Amino acid sequence: MPPPPPEKAPPQDDKKIAKEAKAKRRELKQALLTLLHTNHPIVFSEDNPKPLAVRMHHAIATLYPQFSGVIIRKVLKKWVNDIRYLTAVINCPSRHNLNGNVSGLVSESEREYAQELIDKRNAKLKAATVVQAE
């Protein structure tokens, strides 16, 4: 006779587990960002960010193996979509490694793309402001 199927966890337990996992991911992302700000202030400066070297996630993964690739990519995605970073891509001609050394150049197409993202974001903000004013 086959064993009975395992009991399924109640939906509330699933929600609780998902909520705890999300909180853990948030903690890990914040911990990585804090490490990057502290250990690499030239590149990961809140006030004056530098365009990152291509494949920066590999360098970070090598230096900080305690963080998964998913956490690293999520932190970098948020970082490179920040308006200050996009402005740095437009204004700074070079890309930088974790030590702050030049490791390449920002291409014209990358500058144009950064400007497009800023323009789209500004248009969204303007549209939202107009809707709220009405």
PDB file of N, CA, C and O in Angstrom, residues 9-83:
ATOM      1  N   ALA A   9       0.864  22.336   3.440  1.00  0.00           N
ATOM      2  CA  ALA A   9       0.883  23.392   4.447  1.00  0.00           C
ATOM      3  C   ALA A   9      -0.318  24.313   4.231  1.00  0.00           C
ATOM      4  O   ALA A   9      -0.699  24.580   3.093  1.00  0.00           O
ATOM      5  N   PRO A  10      -0.906  24.781   5.296  1.00  0.00           N
ATOM      6  CA  PRO A  10      -2.014  25.721   5.152  1.00  0.00           C
ATOM      7  C   PRO A  10      -1.549  26.981   4.402  1.00  0.00           C
ATOM      8  O   PRO A  10      -0.383  27.364   4.491  1.00  0.00           O
ATOM      9  N   PRO A  11      -2.453  27.644   3.659  1.00  0.00           N
ATOM     10  CA  PRO A  11      -2.070  28.820   2.880  1.00  0.00           C
ATOM     11  C   PRO A  11      -1.418  29.915   3.719  1.00  0.00           C
ATOM     12  O   PRO A  11      -0.526  30.601   3.254  1.00  0.00           O
ATOM     13  N   GLN A  12      -1.840  30.061   4.972  1.00  0.00           N
ATOM     14  CA  GLN A  12      -1.247  31.109   5.802  1.00  0.00           C
ATOM     15  C   GLN A  12       0.234  30.832   6.047  1.00  0.00           C
ATOM     16  O   GLN A  12       1.040  31.748   6.107  1.00  0.00           O
ATOM     17  N   ASP A  13       0.591  29.544   6.201  1.00  0.00           N
ATOM     18  CA  ASP A  13       1.989  29.206   6.392  1.00  0.00           C
ATOM     19  C   ASP A  13       2.805  29.552   5.137  1.00  0.00           C
ATOM     20  O   ASP A  13       3.927  30.042   5.243  1.00  0.00           O
ATOM     21  N   ASP A  14       2.233  29.290   3.954  1.00  0.00           N
ATOM     22  CA  ASP A  14       2.915  29.633   2.703  1.00  0.00           C
ATOM     23  C   ASP A  14       3.160  31.138   2.630  1.00  0.00           C
ATOM     24  O   ASP A  14       4.241  31.588   2.250  1.00  0.00           O
ATOM     25  N   LYS A  15       2.153  31.906   3.004  1.00  0.00           N
ATOM     26  CA  LYS A  15       2.294  33.372   2.966  1.00  0.00           C
ATOM     27  C   LYS A  15       3.351  33.840   3.960  1.00  0.00           C
ATOM     28  O   LYS A  15       4.140  34.733   3.661  1.00  0.00           O
ATOM     29  N   LYS A  16       3.351  33.230   5.123  1.00  0.00           N
ATOM     30  CA  LYS A  16       4.324  33.600   6.154  1.00  0.00           C
ATOM     31  C   LYS A  16       5.744  33.275   5.680  1.00  0.00           C
ATOM     32  O   LYS A  16       6.663  34.083   5.841  1.00  0.00           O
ATOM     33  N   ILE A  17       5.896  32.102   5.073  1.00  0.00           N
ATOM     34  CA  ILE A  17       7.210  31.699   4.560  1.00  0.00           C
ATOM     35  C   ILE A  17       7.669  32.651   3.466  1.00  0.00           C
ATOM     36  O   ILE A  17       8.823  33.089   3.440  1.00  0.00           O
ATOM     37  N   ALA A  18       6.764  33.010   2.561  1.00  0.00           N
ATOM     38  CA  ALA A  18       7.107  33.927   1.475  1.00  0.00           C
ATOM     39  C   ALA A  18       7.486  35.301   2.019  1.00  0.00           C
ATOM     40  O   ALA A  18       8.448  35.926   1.553  1.00  0.00           O
ATOM     41  N   LYS A  19       6.755  35.752   3.019  1.00  0.00           N
ATOM     42  CA  LYS A  19       7.044  37.061   3.621  1.00  0.00           C
ATOM     43  C   LYS A  19       8.416  37.058   4.297  1.00  0.00           C
ATOM     44  O   LYS A  19       9.190  38.014   4.178  1.00  0.00           O
ATOM     45  N   GLU A  20       8.723  35.977   5.005  1.00  0.00           N
ATOM     46  CA  GLU A  20      10.024  35.860   5.666  1.00  0.00           C
ATOM     47  C   GLU A  20      11.153  35.802   4.642  1.00  0.00           C
ATOM     48  O   GLU A  20      12.216  36.403   4.835  1.00  0.00           O
ATOM     49  N   ALA A  21      10.942  35.084   3.537  1.00  0.00           N
ATOM     50  CA  ALA A  21      11.960  34.990   2.492  1.00  0.00           C
ATOM     51  C   ALA A  21      12.199  36.360   1.849  1.00  0.00           C
ATOM     52  O   ALA A  21      13.349  36.738   1.575  1.00  0.00           O
ATOM     53  N   LYS A  22      11.130  37.099   1.631  1.00  0.00           N
ATOM     54  CA  LYS A  22      11.255  38.438   1.045  1.00  0.00           C
ATOM     55  C   LYS A  22      12.031  39.358   1.989  1.00  0.00           C
ATOM     56  O   LYS A  22      12.897  40.126   1.554  1.00  0.00           O
ATOM     57  N   ALA A  23      11.739  39.273   3.273  1.00  0.00           N
ATOM     58  CA  ALA A  23      12.453  40.089   4.259  1.00  0.00           C
ATOM     59  C   ALA A  23      13.935  39.719   4.285  1.00  0.00           C
ATOM     60  O   ALA A  23      14.805  40.598   4.375  1.00  0.00           O
ATOM     61  N   LYS A  24      14.233  38.427   4.178  1.00  0.00           N
ATOM     62  CA  LYS A  24      15.632  37.970   4.164  1.00  0.00           C
ATOM     63  C   LYS A  24      16.362  38.501   2.932  1.00  0.00           C
ATOM     64  O   LYS A  24      17.511  38.955   3.025  1.00  0.00           O
ATOM     65  N   ARG A  25      15.694  38.444   1.762  1.00  0.00           N
ATOM     66  CA  ARG A  25      16.311  38.984   0.541  1.00  0.00           C
ATOM     67  C   ARG A  25      16.569  40.476   0.676  1.00  0.00           C
ATOM     68  O   ARG A  25      17.619  40.975   0.260  1.00  0.00           O
ATOM     69  N   ARG A  26      15.628  41.201   1.267  1.00  0.00           N
ATOM     70  CA  ARG A  26      15.795  42.640   1.480  1.00  0.00           C
ATOM     71  C   ARG A  26      17.007  42.912   2.372  1.00  0.00           C
ATOM     72  O   ARG A  26      17.816  43.798   2.087  1.00  0.00           O
ATOM     73  N   GLU A  27      17.148  42.119   3.438  1.00  0.00           N
ATOM     74  CA  GLU A  27      18.307  42.259   4.336  1.00  0.00           C
ATOM     75  C   GLU A  27      19.614  41.999   3.596  1.00  0.00           C
ATOM     76  O   GLU A  27      20.595  42.724   3.786  1.00  0.00           O
ATOM     77  N   LEU A  28      19.637  40.953   2.782  1.00  0.00           N
ATOM     78  CA  LEU A  28      20.852  40.612   2.037  1.00  0.00           C
ATOM     79  C   LEU A  28      21.212  41.716   1.034  1.00  0.00           C
ATOM     80  O   LEU A  28      22.385  42.071   0.895  1.00  0.00           O
ATOM     81  N   LYS A  29      20.209  42.246   0.347  1.00  0.00           N
ATOM     82  CA  LYS A  29      20.476  43.323  -0.622  1.00  0.00           C
ATOM     83  C   LYS A  29      21.028  44.547   0.088  1.00  0.00           C
ATOM     84  O   LYS A  29      21.984  45.156  -0.377  1.00  0.00           O
ATOM     85  N   GLN A  30      20.450  44.885   1.238  1.00  0.00           N
ATOM     86  CA  GLN A  30      20.932  46.045   1.991  1.00  0.00           C
ATOM     87  C   GLN A  30      22.346  45.796   2.515  1.00  0.00           C
ATOM     88  O   GLN A  30      23.187  46.692   2.498  1.00  0.00           O
ATOM     89  N   ALA A  31      22.627  44.578   2.956  1.00  0.00           N
ATOM     90  CA  ALA A  31      23.968  44.242   3.454  1.00  0.00           C
ATOM     91  C   ALA A  31      25.000  44.374   2.340  1.00  0.00           C
ATOM     92  O   ALA A  31      26.098  44.927   2.557  1.00  0.00           O
ATOM     93  N   LEU A  32      24.669  43.895   1.154  1.00  0.00           N
ATOM     94  CA  LEU A  32      25.604  44.011   0.031  1.00  0.00           C
ATOM     95  C   LEU A  32      25.814  45.468  -0.343  1.00  0.00           C
ATOM     96  O   LEU A  32      26.953  45.904  -0.546  1.00  0.00           O
ATOM     97  N   LEU A  33      24.748  46.233  -0.420  1.00  0.00           N
ATOM     98  CA  LEU A  33      24.873  47.643  -0.775  1.00  0.00           C
ATOM     99  C   LEU A  33      25.717  48.388   0.248  1.00  0.00           C
ATOM    100  O   LEU A  33      26.572  49.206  -0.116  1.00  0.00           O
ATOM    101  N   THR A  34      25.540  48.072   1.516  1.00  0.00           N
ATOM    102  CA  THR A  34      26.354  48.689   2.571  1.00  0.00           C
ATOM    103  C   THR A  34      27.825  48.327   2.394  1.00  0.00           C
ATOM    104  O   THR A  34      28.701  49.198   2.514  1.00  0.00           O
ATOM    105  N   LEU A  35      28.110  47.059   2.098  1.00  0.00           N
ATOM    106  CA  LEU A  35      29.494  46.642   1.843  1.00  0.00           C
ATOM    107  C   LEU A  35      30.102  47.409   0.668  1.00  0.00           C
ATOM    108  O   LEU A  35      31.247  47.857   0.719  1.00  0.00           O
ATOM    109  N   LEU A  36      29.323  47.550  -0.396  1.00  0.00           N
ATOM    110  CA  LEU A  36      29.827  48.247  -1.589  1.00  0.00           C
ATOM    111  C   LEU A  36      30.087  49.721  -1.287  1.00  0.00           C
ATOM    112  O   LEU A  36      31.113  50.268  -1.696  1.00  0.00           O
ATOM    113  N   HIS A  37      29.182  50.365  -0.556  1.00  0.00           N
ATOM    114  CA  HIS A  37      29.384  51.768  -0.175  1.00  0.00           C
ATOM    115  C   HIS A  37      30.616  51.921   0.709  1.00  0.00           C
ATOM    116  O   HIS A  37      31.401  52.859   0.537  1.00  0.00           O
ATOM    117  N   THR A  38      30.785  51.004   1.637  1.00  0.00           N
ATOM    118  CA  THR A  38      31.881  51.094   2.611  1.00  0.00           C
ATOM    119  C   THR A  38      33.235  50.744   1.989  1.00  0.00           C
ATOM    120  O   THR A  38      34.215  51.464   2.175  1.00  0.00           O
ATOM    121  N   ASN A  39      33.286  49.655   1.245  1.00  0.00           N
ATOM    122  CA  ASN A  39      34.561  49.154   0.729  1.00  0.00           C
ATOM    123  C   ASN A  39      34.957  49.716  -0.633  1.00  0.00           C
ATOM    124  O   ASN A  39      36.117  49.585  -1.026  1.00  0.00           O
ATOM    125  N   HIS A  40      34.007  50.304  -1.339  1.00  0.00           N
ATOM    126  CA  HIS A  40      34.288  50.833  -2.685  1.00  0.00           C
ATOM    127  C   HIS A  40      33.631  52.199  -2.858  1.00  0.00           C
ATOM    128  O   HIS A  40      32.807  52.406  -3.754  1.00  0.00           O
ATOM    129  N   PRO A  41      34.005  53.165  -1.990  1.00  0.00           N
ATOM    130  CA  PRO A  41      33.311  54.455  -1.982  1.00  0.00           C
ATOM    131  C   PRO A  41      33.528  55.300  -3.237  1.00  0.00           C
ATOM    132  O   PRO A  41      32.704  56.163  -3.542  1.00  0.00           O
ATOM    133  N   ILE A  42      34.599  55.065  -3.956  1.00  0.00           N
ATOM    134  CA  ILE A  42      34.837  55.850  -5.173  1.00  0.00           C
ATOM    135  C   ILE A  42      33.783  55.527  -6.221  1.00  0.00           C
ATOM    136  O   ILE A  42      33.227  56.417  -6.863  1.00  0.00           O
ATOM    137  N   VAL A  43      33.482  54.254  -6.388  1.00  0.00           N
ATOM    138  CA  VAL A  43      32.552  53.819  -7.425  1.00  0.00           C
ATOM    139  C   VAL A  43      31.109  53.845  -6.931  1.00  0.00           C
ATOM    140  O   VAL A  43      30.205  54.258  -7.652  1.00  0.00           O
ATOM    141  N   PHE A  44      30.888  53.410  -5.696  1.00  0.00           N
ATOM    142  CA  PHE A  44      29.536  53.316  -5.157  1.00  0.00           C
ATOM    143  C   PHE A  44      29.240  54.477  -4.206  1.00  0.00           C
ATOM    144  O   PHE A  44      28.778  54.281  -3.097  1.00  0.00           O
ATOM    145  N   SER A  45      29.492  55.669  -4.670  1.00  0.00           N
ATOM    146  CA  SER A  45      29.203  56.874  -3.905  1.00  0.00           C
ATOM    147  C   SER A  45      27.769  57.303  -4.178  1.00  0.00           C
ATOM    148  O   SER A  45      27.351  57.376  -5.342  1.00  0.00           O
ATOM    149  N   GLU A  46      27.026  57.617  -3.134  1.00  0.00           N
ATOM    150  CA  GLU A  46      25.651  58.091  -3.311  1.00  0.00           C
ATOM    151  C   GLU A  46      25.637  59.447  -4.027  1.00  0.00           C
ATOM    152  O   GLU A  46      24.763  59.709  -4.838  1.00  0.00           O
ATOM    153  N   ASP A  47      26.611  60.296  -3.703  1.00  0.00           N
ATOM    154  CA  ASP A  47      26.631  61.650  -4.248  1.00  0.00           C
ATOM    155  C   ASP A  47      27.284  61.749  -5.618  1.00  0.00           C
ATOM    156  O   ASP A  47      26.910  62.597  -6.422  1.00  0.00           O
ATOM    157  N   ASN A  48      28.286  60.915  -5.854  1.00  0.00           N
ATOM    158  CA  ASN A  48      29.045  61.016  -7.094  1.00  0.00           C
ATOM    159  C   ASN A  48      29.374  59.621  -7.634  1.00  0.00           C
ATOM    160  O   ASN A  48      30.539  59.224  -7.662  1.00  0.00           O
ATOM    161  N   PRO A  49      28.357  58.876  -8.078  1.00  0.00           N
ATOM    162  CA  PRO A  49      28.635  57.525  -8.584  1.00  0.00           C
ATOM    163  C   PRO A  49      29.423  57.566  -9.883  1.00  0.00           C
ATOM    164  O   PRO A  49      29.386  58.566 -10.611  1.00  0.00           O
ATOM    165  N   LYS A  50      30.141  56.512 -10.140  1.00  0.00           N
ATOM    166  CA  LYS A  50      30.908  56.374 -11.387  1.00  0.00           C
ATOM    167  C   LYS A  50      30.283  55.267 -12.228  1.00  0.00           C
ATOM    168  O   LYS A  50      29.780  54.286 -11.687  1.00  0.00           O
ATOM    169  N   PRO A  51      30.346  55.397 -13.544  1.00  0.00           N
ATOM    170  CA  PRO A  51      29.879  54.288 -14.385  1.00  0.00           C
ATOM    171  C   PRO A  51      30.690  53.026 -14.081  1.00  0.00           C
ATOM    172  O   PRO A  51      31.916  53.071 -13.958  1.00  0.00           O
ATOM    173  N   LEU A  52      29.989  51.924 -13.921  1.00  0.00           N
ATOM    174  CA  LEU A  52      30.634  50.672 -13.536  1.00  0.00           C
ATOM    175  C   LEU A  52      31.253  49.965 -14.738  1.00  0.00           C
ATOM    176  O   LEU A  52      30.775  50.079 -15.865  1.00  0.00           O
ATOM    177  N   ALA A  53      32.293  49.223 -14.459  1.00  0.00           N
ATOM    178  CA  ALA A  53      32.938  48.402 -15.483  1.00  0.00           C
ATOM    179  C   ALA A  53      31.948  47.367 -15.996  1.00  0.00           C
ATOM    180  O   ALA A  53      31.053  46.919 -15.269  1.00  0.00           O
ATOM    181  N   VAL A  54      32.126  46.981 -17.232  1.00  0.00           N
ATOM    182  CA  VAL A  54      31.311  45.923 -17.806  1.00  0.00           C
ATOM    183  C   VAL A  54      31.603  44.630 -17.041  1.00  0.00           C
ATOM    184  O   VAL A  54      32.734  44.369 -16.649  1.00  0.00           O
ATOM    185  N   ARG A  55      30.587  43.843 -16.790  1.00  0.00           N
ATOM    186  CA  ARG A  55      30.685  42.584 -16.050  1.00  0.00           C
ATOM    187  C   ARG A  55      31.086  42.782 -14.582  1.00  0.00           C
ATOM    188  O   ARG A  55      31.750  41.939 -13.984  1.00  0.00           O
ATOM    189  N   MET A  56      30.670  43.900 -14.019  1.00  0.00           N
ATOM    190  CA  MET A  56      30.973  44.204 -12.620  1.00  0.00           C
ATOM    191  C   MET A  56      30.423  43.132 -11.688  1.00  0.00           C
ATOM    192  O   MET A  56      31.024  42.841 -10.651  1.00  0.00           O
ATOM    193  N   HIS A  57      29.310  42.502 -12.074  1.00  0.00           N
ATOM    194  CA  HIS A  57      28.720  41.484 -11.201  1.00  0.00           C
ATOM    195  C   HIS A  57      29.675  40.313 -10.970  1.00  0.00           C
ATOM    196  O   HIS A  57      29.674  39.714  -9.900  1.00  0.00           O
ATOM    197  N   HIS A  58      30.536  40.018 -11.942  1.00  0.00           N
ATOM    198  CA  HIS A  58      31.513  38.936 -11.756  1.00  0.00           C
ATOM    199  C   HIS A  58      32.553  39.323 -10.702  1.00  0.00           C
ATOM    200  O   HIS A  58      32.921  38.495  -9.858  1.00  0.00           O
ATOM    201  N   ALA A  59      33.010  40.555 -10.749  1.00  0.00           N
ATOM    202  CA  ALA A  59      33.998  41.022  -9.769  1.00  0.00           C
ATOM    203  C   ALA A  59      33.405  41.016  -8.362  1.00  0.00           C
ATOM    204  O   ALA A  59      34.062  40.604  -7.400  1.00  0.00           O
ATOM    205  N   ILE A  60      32.158  41.450  -8.264  1.00  0.00           N
ATOM    206  CA  ILE A  60      31.493  41.471  -6.954  1.00  0.00           C
ATOM    207  C   ILE A  60      31.280  40.046  -6.444  1.00  0.00           C
ATOM    208  O   ILE A  60      31.514  39.759  -5.270  1.00  0.00           O
ATOM    209  N   ALA A  61      30.868  39.149  -7.320  1.00  0.00           N
ATOM    210  CA  ALA A  61      30.640  37.751  -6.917  1.00  0.00           C
ATOM    211  C   ALA A  61      31.932  37.095  -6.435  1.00  0.00           C
ATOM    212  O   ALA A  61      31.921  36.308  -5.487  1.00  0.00           O
ATOM    213  N   THR A  62      33.036  37.430  -7.066  1.00  0.00           N
ATOM    214  CA  THR A  62      34.326  36.874  -6.661  1.00  0.00           C
ATOM    215  C   THR A  62      34.745  37.416  -5.295  1.00  0.00           C
ATOM    216  O   THR A  62      35.233  36.681  -4.448  1.00  0.00           O
ATOM    217  N   LEU A  63      34.528  38.708  -5.097  1.00  0.00           N
ATOM    218  CA  LEU A  63      34.937  39.361  -3.861  1.00  0.00           C
ATOM    219  C   LEU A  63      34.005  39.041  -2.691  1.00  0.00           C
ATOM    220  O   LEU A  63      34.446  38.972  -1.538  1.00  0.00           O
ATOM    221  N   TYR A  64      32.725  38.844  -2.983  1.00  0.00           N
ATOM    222  CA  TYR A  64      31.728  38.605  -1.944  1.00  0.00           C
ATOM    223  C   TYR A  64      30.928  37.337  -2.256  1.00  0.00           C
ATOM    224  O   TYR A  64      29.748  37.402  -2.600  1.00  0.00           O
ATOM    225  N   PRO A  65      31.564  36.175  -2.110  1.00  0.00           N
ATOM    226  CA  PRO A  65      30.892  34.920  -2.478  1.00  0.00           C
ATOM    227  C   PRO A  65      29.714  34.557  -1.570  1.00  0.00           C
ATOM    228  O   PRO A  65      28.932  33.684  -1.903  1.00  0.00           O
ATOM    229  N   GLN A  66      29.572  35.241  -0.452  1.00  0.00           N
ATOM    230  CA  GLN A  66      28.450  34.951   0.441  1.00  0.00           C
ATOM    231  C   GLN A  66      27.111  35.430  -0.121  1.00  0.00           C
ATOM    232  O   GLN A  66      26.050  35.052   0.374  1.00  0.00           O
ATOM    233  N   PHE A  67      27.154  36.237  -1.201  1.00  0.00           N
ATOM    234  CA  PHE A  67      25.924  36.724  -1.822  1.00  0.00           C
ATOM    235  C   PHE A  67      25.669  35.969  -3.123  1.00  0.00           C
ATOM    236  O   PHE A  67      26.575  35.767  -3.921  1.00  0.00           O
ATOM    237  N   SER A  68      24.426  35.599  -3.325  1.00  0.00           N
ATOM    238  CA  SER A  68      24.065  34.871  -4.545  1.00  0.00           C
ATOM    239  C   SER A  68      24.090  35.807  -5.749  1.00  0.00           C
ATOM    240  O   SER A  68      24.022  37.032  -5.607  1.00  0.00           O
ATOM    241  N   GLY A  69      24.173  35.199  -6.920  1.00  0.00           N
ATOM    242  CA  GLY A  69      24.133  35.974  -8.150  1.00  0.00           C
ATOM    243  C   GLY A  69      22.852  36.772  -8.282  1.00  0.00           C
ATOM    244  O   GLY A  69      22.846  37.898  -8.809  1.00  0.00           O
ATOM    245  N   VAL A  70      21.756  36.222  -7.804  1.00  0.00           N
ATOM    246  CA  VAL A  70      20.466  36.914  -7.876  1.00  0.00           C
ATOM    247  C   VAL A  70      20.507  38.189  -7.040  1.00  0.00           C
ATOM    248  O   VAL A  70      20.083  39.264  -7.503  1.00  0.00           O
ATOM    249  N   ILE A  71      21.008  38.104  -5.828  1.00  0.00           N
ATOM    250  CA  ILE A  71      21.095  39.283  -4.954  1.00  0.00           C
ATOM    251  C   ILE A  71      22.001  40.330  -5.589  1.00  0.00           C
ATOM    252  O   ILE A  71      21.667  41.516  -5.623  1.00  0.00           O
ATOM    253  N   ILE A  72      23.143  39.907  -6.107  1.00  0.00           N
ATOM    254  CA  ILE A  72      24.082  40.848  -6.742  1.00  0.00           C
ATOM    255  C   ILE A  72      23.424  41.538  -7.921  1.00  0.00           C
ATOM    256  O   ILE A  72      23.492  42.764  -8.063  1.00  0.00           O
ATOM    257  N   ARG A  73      22.756  40.768  -8.774  1.00  0.00           N
ATOM    258  CA  ARG A  73      22.104  41.374  -9.952  1.00  0.00           C
ATOM    259  C   ARG A  73      20.996  42.342  -9.560  1.00  0.00           C
ATOM    260  O   ARG A  73      20.840  43.397 -10.171  1.00  0.00           O
ATOM    261  N   LYS A  74      20.232  42.001  -8.529  1.00  0.00           N
ATOM    262  CA  LYS A  74      19.152  42.896  -8.097  1.00  0.00           C
ATOM    263  C   LYS A  74      19.711  44.202  -7.541  1.00  0.00           C
ATOM    264  O   LYS A  74      19.177  45.276  -7.821  1.00  0.00           O
ATOM    265  N   VAL A  75      20.775  44.122  -6.760  1.00  0.00           N
ATOM    266  CA  VAL A  75      21.397  45.333  -6.219  1.00  0.00           C
ATOM    267  C   VAL A  75      21.944  46.191  -7.362  1.00  0.00           C
ATOM    268  O   VAL A  75      21.735  47.405  -7.395  1.00  0.00           O
ATOM    269  N   LEU A  76      22.636  45.552  -8.297  1.00  0.00           N
ATOM    270  CA  LEU A  76      23.196  46.310  -9.417  1.00  0.00           C
ATOM    271  C   LEU A  76      22.099  46.896 -10.309  1.00  0.00           C
ATOM    272  O   LEU A  76      22.241  48.021 -10.806  1.00  0.00           O
ATOM    273  N   LYS A  77      21.024  46.161 -10.501  1.00  0.00           N
ATOM    274  CA  LYS A  77      19.923  46.678 -11.323  1.00  0.00           C
ATOM    275  C   LYS A  77      19.356  47.953 -10.710  1.00  0.00           C
ATOM    276  O   LYS A  77      19.136  48.947 -11.401  1.00  0.00           O
ATOM    277  N   LYS A  78      19.145  47.913  -9.408  1.00  0.00           N
ATOM    278  CA  LYS A  78      18.631  49.110  -8.733  1.00  0.00           C
ATOM    279  C   LYS A  78      19.641  50.250  -8.821  1.00  0.00           C
ATOM    280  O   LYS A  78      19.285  51.398  -9.068  1.00  0.00           O
ATOM    281  N   TRP A  79      20.916  49.927  -8.640  1.00  0.00           N
ATOM    282  CA  TRP A  79      21.964  50.943  -8.663  1.00  0.00           C
ATOM    283  C   TRP A  79      22.056  51.623 -10.032  1.00  0.00           C
ATOM    284  O   TRP A  79      22.091  52.841 -10.129  1.00  0.00           O
ATOM    285  N   VAL A  80      22.092  50.833 -11.086  1.00  0.00           N
ATOM    286  CA  VAL A  80      22.310  51.413 -12.416  1.00  0.00           C
ATOM    287  C   VAL A  80      21.063  52.092 -12.980  1.00  0.00           C
ATOM    288  O   VAL A  80      21.153  52.801 -13.978  1.00  0.00           O
ATOM    289  N   ASN A  81      19.914  51.897 -12.358  1.00  0.00           N
ATOM    290  CA  ASN A  81      18.706  52.586 -12.797  1.00  0.00           C
ATOM    291  C   ASN A  81      18.417  53.842 -11.984  1.00  0.00           C
ATOM    292  O   ASN A  81      17.442  54.534 -12.244  1.00  0.00           O
ATOM    293  N   ASP A  82      19.280  54.137 -11.023  1.00  0.00           N
ATOM    294  CA  ASP A  82      19.142  55.350 -10.231  1.00  0.00           C
ATOM    295  C   ASP A  82      19.475  56.568 -11.100  1.00  0.00           C
ATOM    296  O   ASP A  82      20.387  56.520 -11.928  1.00  0.00           O
ATOM    297  N   ILE A  83      18.759  57.654 -10.900  1.00  0.00           N
ATOM    298  CA  ILE A  83      18.940  58.856 -11.717  1.00  0.00           C
ATOM    299  C   ILE A  83      20.363  59.405 -11.593  1.00  0.00           C
ATOM    300  O   ILE A  83      20.931  59.897 -12.572  1.00  0.00           O
TER     301      ILE A  83
END
